[in-house]
Amino acid sequence: MEYICCHCKRKKSNSGWVKQKADPAQRHSHGYCPECFQAMMEKIEGHVGMDKAIAESCVVSL
């Protein structure tokens, strides 16, 4: 089975993640390469931080 990054489309090989077309004859699975995973986690953490700040600013004291 081939593993392909769903963001940058690089393929996992024995030597790491390489820019290469997937073999249509093989089964494949999508995920994230380490670089794209880190970038997406930073993006998600940024959104979570913004959501928390917005939620805290909307709290009404009684």
mmCIF file of N, CA and C in Angstrom:
data_model
loop_
_atom_site.group_PDB
_atom_site.id
_atom_site.type_symbol
_atom_site.label_atom_id
_atom_site.label_comp_id
_atom_site.label_asym_id
_atom_site.label_seq_id
_atom_site.Cartn_x
_atom_site.Cartn_y
_atom_site.Cartn_z
ATOM 1 N N MET A 1 0.846 -1.172 0.000
ATOM 2 C CA MET A 1 0.000 0.000 0.000
ATOM 3 C C MET A 1 0.894 1.238 0.000
ATOM 4 N N GLU A 2 0.521 2.223 -0.797
ATOM 5 C CA GLU A 2 1.249 3.489 -0.845
ATOM 6 C C GLU A 2 0.555 4.499 0.067
ATOM 7 N N TYR A 3 1.347 5.341 0.695
ATOM 8 C CA TYR A 3 0.810 6.411 1.524
ATOM 9 C C TYR A 3 1.108 7.732 0.838
ATOM 10 N N ILE A 4 0.073 8.568 0.674
ATOM 11 C CA ILE A 4 0.197 9.825 -0.052
ATOM 12 C C ILE A 4 -0.282 10.958 0.847
ATOM 13 N N CYS A 5 0.491 12.040 0.903
ATOM 14 C CA CYS A 5 0.093 13.216 1.681
ATOM 15 C C CYS A 5 -1.088 13.883 0.976
ATOM 16 N N CYS A 6 -2.167 14.095 1.701
ATOM 17 C CA CYS A 6 -3.362 14.681 1.098
ATOM 18 C C CYS A 6 -3.191 16.170 0.813
ATOM 19 N N HIS A 7 -2.138 16.784 1.331
ATOM 20 C CA HIS A 7 -1.928 18.213 1.098
ATOM 21 C C HIS A 7 -0.919 18.466 -0.024
ATOM 22 N N CYS A 8 0.270 17.927 0.087
ATOM 23 C CA CYS A 8 1.322 18.208 -0.904
ATOM 24 C C CYS A 8 1.460 17.115 -1.960
ATOM 25 N N LYS A 9 0.761 16.003 -1.765
ATOM 26 C CA LYS A 9 0.746 14.876 -2.716
ATOM 27 C C LYS A 9 2.062 14.102 -2.800
ATOM 28 N N ARG A 10 2.971 14.307 -1.826
ATOM 29 C CA ARG A 10 4.199 13.505 -1.828
ATOM 30 C C ARG A 10 3.867 12.081 -1.397
ATOM 31 N N LYS A 11 4.685 11.139 -1.845
ATOM 32 C CA LYS A 11 4.482 9.725 -1.566
ATOM 33 C C LYS A 11 5.547 9.246 -0.586
ATOM 34 N N LYS A 12 5.136 8.413 0.361
ATOM 35 C CA LYS A 12 6.089 7.864 1.326
ATOM 36 C C LYS A 12 6.869 6.733 0.663
ATOM 37 N N SER A 13 8.193 6.796 0.795
ATOM 38 C CA SER A 13 9.047 5.740 0.256
ATOM 39 C C SER A 13 10.018 5.302 1.346
ATOM 40 N N ASN A 14 10.849 4.347 1.041
ATOM 41 C CA ASN A 14 11.839 3.875 2.019
ATOM 42 C C ASN A 14 12.815 4.973 2.414
ATOM 43 N N SER A 15 13.025 5.949 1.534
ATOM 44 C CA SER A 15 13.979 7.024 1.815
ATOM 45 C C SER A 15 13.305 8.282 2.352
ATOM 46 N N GLY A 16 12.016 8.229 2.634
ATOM 47 C CA GLY A 16 11.299 9.389 3.150
ATOM 48 C C GLY A 16 10.117 9.738 2.255
ATOM 49 N N TRP A 17 9.712 10.995 2.299
ATOM 50 C CA TRP A 17 8.581 11.463 1.502
ATOM 51 C C TRP A 17 9.122 12.134 0.249
ATOM 52 N N VAL A 18 8.691 11.655 -0.907
ATOM 53 C CA VAL A 18 9.215 12.155 -2.178
ATOM 54 C C VAL A 18 8.079 12.604 -3.091
ATOM 55 N N LYS A 19 8.384 13.606 -3.921
ATOM 56 C CA LYS A 19 7.415 14.087 -4.901
ATOM 57 C C LYS A 19 7.419 13.105 -6.062
ATOM 58 N N GLN A 20 6.351 12.351 -6.172
ATOM 59 C CA GLN A 20 6.295 11.291 -7.164
ATOM 60 C C GLN A 20 4.827 10.936 -7.399
ATOM 61 N N LYS A 21 4.479 10.602 -8.615
ATOM 62 C CA LYS A 21 3.102 10.213 -8.898
ATOM 63 C C LYS A 21 2.796 8.859 -8.270
ATOM 64 N N ALA A 22 1.578 8.735 -7.788
ATOM 65 C CA ALA A 22 1.142 7.466 -7.217
ATOM 66 C C ALA A 22 0.915 6.455 -8.332
ATOM 67 N N ASP A 23 1.164 5.219 -8.021
ATOM 68 C CA ASP A 23 0.938 4.132 -8.971
ATOM 69 C C ASP A 23 -0.545 3.764 -8.915
ATOM 70 N N PRO A 24 -1.303 4.012 -9.988
ATOM 71 C CA PRO A 24 -2.743 3.736 -9.950
ATOM 72 C C PRO A 24 -3.072 2.249 -9.786
ATOM 73 N N ALA A 25 -2.106 1.382 -10.058
ATOM 74 C CA ALA A 25 -2.336 -0.056 -9.918
ATOM 75 C C ALA A 25 -2.249 -0.506 -8.461
ATOM 76 N N GLN A 26 -1.674 0.332 -7.590
ATOM 77 C CA GLN A 26 -1.527 -0.033 -6.180
ATOM 78 C C GLN A 26 -2.608 0.625 -5.345
ATOM 79 N N ARG A 27 -2.906 -0.019 -4.238
ATOM 80 C CA ARG A 27 -3.820 0.590 -3.269
ATOM 81 C C ARG A 27 -3.076 1.722 -2.585
ATOM 82 N N HIS A 28 -3.812 2.763 -2.193
ATOM 83 C CA HIS A 28 -3.153 3.857 -1.496
ATOM 84 C C HIS A 28 -4.062 4.412 -0.406
ATOM 85 N N SER A 29 -3.429 5.078 0.525
ATOM 86 C CA SER A 29 -4.115 5.696 1.642
ATOM 87 C C SER A 29 -3.600 7.122 1.775
ATOM 88 N N HIS A 30 -4.473 8.016 2.194
ATOM 89 C CA HIS A 30 -4.080 9.415 2.348
ATOM 90 C C HIS A 30 -3.857 9.740 3.819
ATOM 91 N N GLY A 31 -2.971 10.650 4.052
ATOM 92 C CA GLY A 31 -2.656 11.147 5.378
ATOM 93 C C GLY A 31 -1.844 12.415 5.200
ATOM 94 N N TYR A 32 -1.001 12.738 6.164
ATOM 95 C CA TYR A 32 -0.140 13.918 6.083
ATOM 96 C C TYR A 32 1.315 13.492 6.212
ATOM 97 N N CYS A 33 2.180 14.110 5.408
ATOM 98 C CA CYS A 33 3.611 13.933 5.618
ATOM 99 C C CYS A 33 3.971 14.739 6.874
ATOM 100 N N PRO A 34 5.120 14.511 7.484
ATOM 101 C CA PRO A 34 5.471 15.213 8.728
ATOM 102 C C PRO A 34 5.445 16.743 8.606
ATOM 103 N N GLU A 35 5.919 17.289 7.485
ATOM 104 C CA GLU A 35 5.954 18.746 7.322
ATOM 105 C C GLU A 35 4.542 19.326 7.234
ATOM 106 N N CYS A 36 3.687 18.700 6.438
ATOM 107 C CA CYS A 36 2.312 19.188 6.291
ATOM 108 C C CYS A 36 1.525 18.987 7.580
ATOM 109 N N PHE A 37 1.789 17.889 8.287
ATOM 110 C CA PHE A 37 1.119 17.648 9.560
ATOM 111 C C PHE A 37 1.442 18.764 10.551
ATOM 112 N N GLN A 38 2.715 19.129 10.647
ATOM 113 C CA GLN A 38 3.127 20.186 11.570
ATOM 114 C C GLN A 38 2.477 21.513 11.193
ATOM 115 N N ALA A 39 2.457 21.824 9.903
ATOM 116 C CA ALA A 39 1.848 23.079 9.443
ATOM 117 C C ALA A 39 0.352 23.104 9.749
ATOM 118 N N MET A 40 -0.328 21.987 9.539
ATOM 119 C CA MET A 40 -1.765 21.938 9.806
ATOM 120 C C MET A 40 -2.054 22.027 11.302
ATOM 121 N N MET A 41 -1.220 21.405 12.135
ATOM 122 C CA MET A 41 -1.419 21.492 13.582
ATOM 123 C C MET A 41 -1.249 22.928 14.068
ATOM 124 N N GLU A 42 -0.267 23.643 13.529
ATOM 125 C CA GLU A 42 -0.075 25.043 13.903
ATOM 126 C C GLU A 42 -1.282 25.876 13.489
ATOM 127 N N LYS A 43 -1.819 25.596 12.323
ATOM 128 C CA LYS A 43 -3.001 26.316 11.842
ATOM 129 C C LYS A 43 -4.207 26.026 12.741
ATOM 130 N N ILE A 44 -4.396 24.757 13.101
ATOM 131 C CA ILE A 44 -5.511 24.378 13.971
ATOM 132 C C ILE A 44 -5.356 25.016 15.341
ATOM 133 N N GLU A 45 -4.146 24.974 15.903
ATOM 134 C CA GLU A 45 -3.914 25.569 17.220
ATOM 135 C C GLU A 45 -4.178 27.068 17.192
ATOM 136 N N GLY A 46 -3.864 27.727 16.081
ATOM 137 C CA GLY A 46 -4.156 29.148 15.943
ATOM 138 C C GLY A 46 -5.651 29.416 15.959
ATOM 139 N N HIS A 47 -6.413 28.564 15.291
ATOM 140 C CA HIS A 47 -7.868 28.728 15.274
ATOM 141 C C HIS A 47 -8.468 28.451 16.645
ATOM 142 N N VAL A 48 -7.956 27.448 17.335
ATOM 143 C CA VAL A 48 -8.458 27.127 18.669
ATOM 144 C C VAL A 48 -8.191 28.300 19.605
ATOM 145 N N GLY A 49 -7.019 28.893 19.509
ATOM 146 C CA GLY A 49 -6.694 30.051 20.339
ATOM 147 C C GLY A 49 -7.615 31.225 20.054
ATOM 148 N N MET A 50 -7.925 31.455 18.782
ATOM 149 C CA MET A 50 -8.843 32.548 18.419
ATOM 150 C C MET A 50 -10.239 32.258 18.947
ATOM 151 N N ASP A 51 -10.701 31.010 18.813
ATOM 152 C CA ASP A 51 -12.032 30.646 19.292
ATOM 153 C C ASP A 51 -12.138 30.834 20.800
ATOM 154 N N LYS A 52 -11.084 30.474 21.523
ATOM 155 C CA LYS A 52 -11.094 30.618 22.979
ATOM 156 C C LYS A 52 -11.156 32.092 23.359
ATOM 157 N N ALA A 53 -10.392 32.935 22.680
ATOM 158 C CA ALA A 53 -10.406 34.370 22.968
ATOM 159 C C ALA A 53 -11.778 34.965 22.678
ATOM 160 N N ILE A 54 -12.401 34.553 21.591
ATOM 161 C CA ILE A 54 -13.740 35.053 21.248
ATOM 162 C C ILE A 54 -14.745 34.601 22.301
ATOM 163 N N ALA A 55 -14.673 33.338 22.703
ATOM 164 C CA ALA A 55 -15.598 32.812 23.705
ATOM 165 C C ALA A 55 -15.432 33.545 25.033
ATOM 166 N N GLU A 56 -14.193 33.805 25.433
ATOM 167 C CA GLU A 56 -13.952 34.501 26.699
ATOM 168 C C GLU A 56 -14.447 35.936 26.645
ATOM 169 N N SER A 57 -14.400 36.566 25.480
ATOM 170 C CA SER A 57 -14.868 37.947 25.367
ATOM 171 C C SER A 57 -16.391 38.026 25.372
ATOM 172 N N CYS A 58 -17.062 36.908 25.142
ATOM 173 C CA CYS A 58 -18.528 36.884 25.094
ATOM 174 C C CYS A 58 -19.155 36.492 26.428
ATOM 175 N N VAL A 59 -18.343 36.157 27.421
ATOM 176 C CA VAL A 59 -18.871 35.737 28.715
ATOM 177 C C VAL A 59 -19.507 36.937 29.401
ATOM 178 N N VAL A 60 -20.726 36.730 29.887
ATOM 179 C CA VAL A 60 -21.464 37.802 30.555
ATOM 180 C C VAL A 60 -21.447 37.537 32.053
ATOM 181 N N SER A 61 -21.049 38.532 32.825
ATOM 182 C CA SER A 61 -21.046 38.400 34.284
ATOM 183 C C SER A 61 -22.428 38.735 34.806
ATOM 184 N N LEU A 62 -22.887 37.930 35.744
ATOM 185 C CA LEU A 62 -24.198 38.196 36.350
ATOM 186 C C LEU A 62 -24.034 38.702 37.735
#
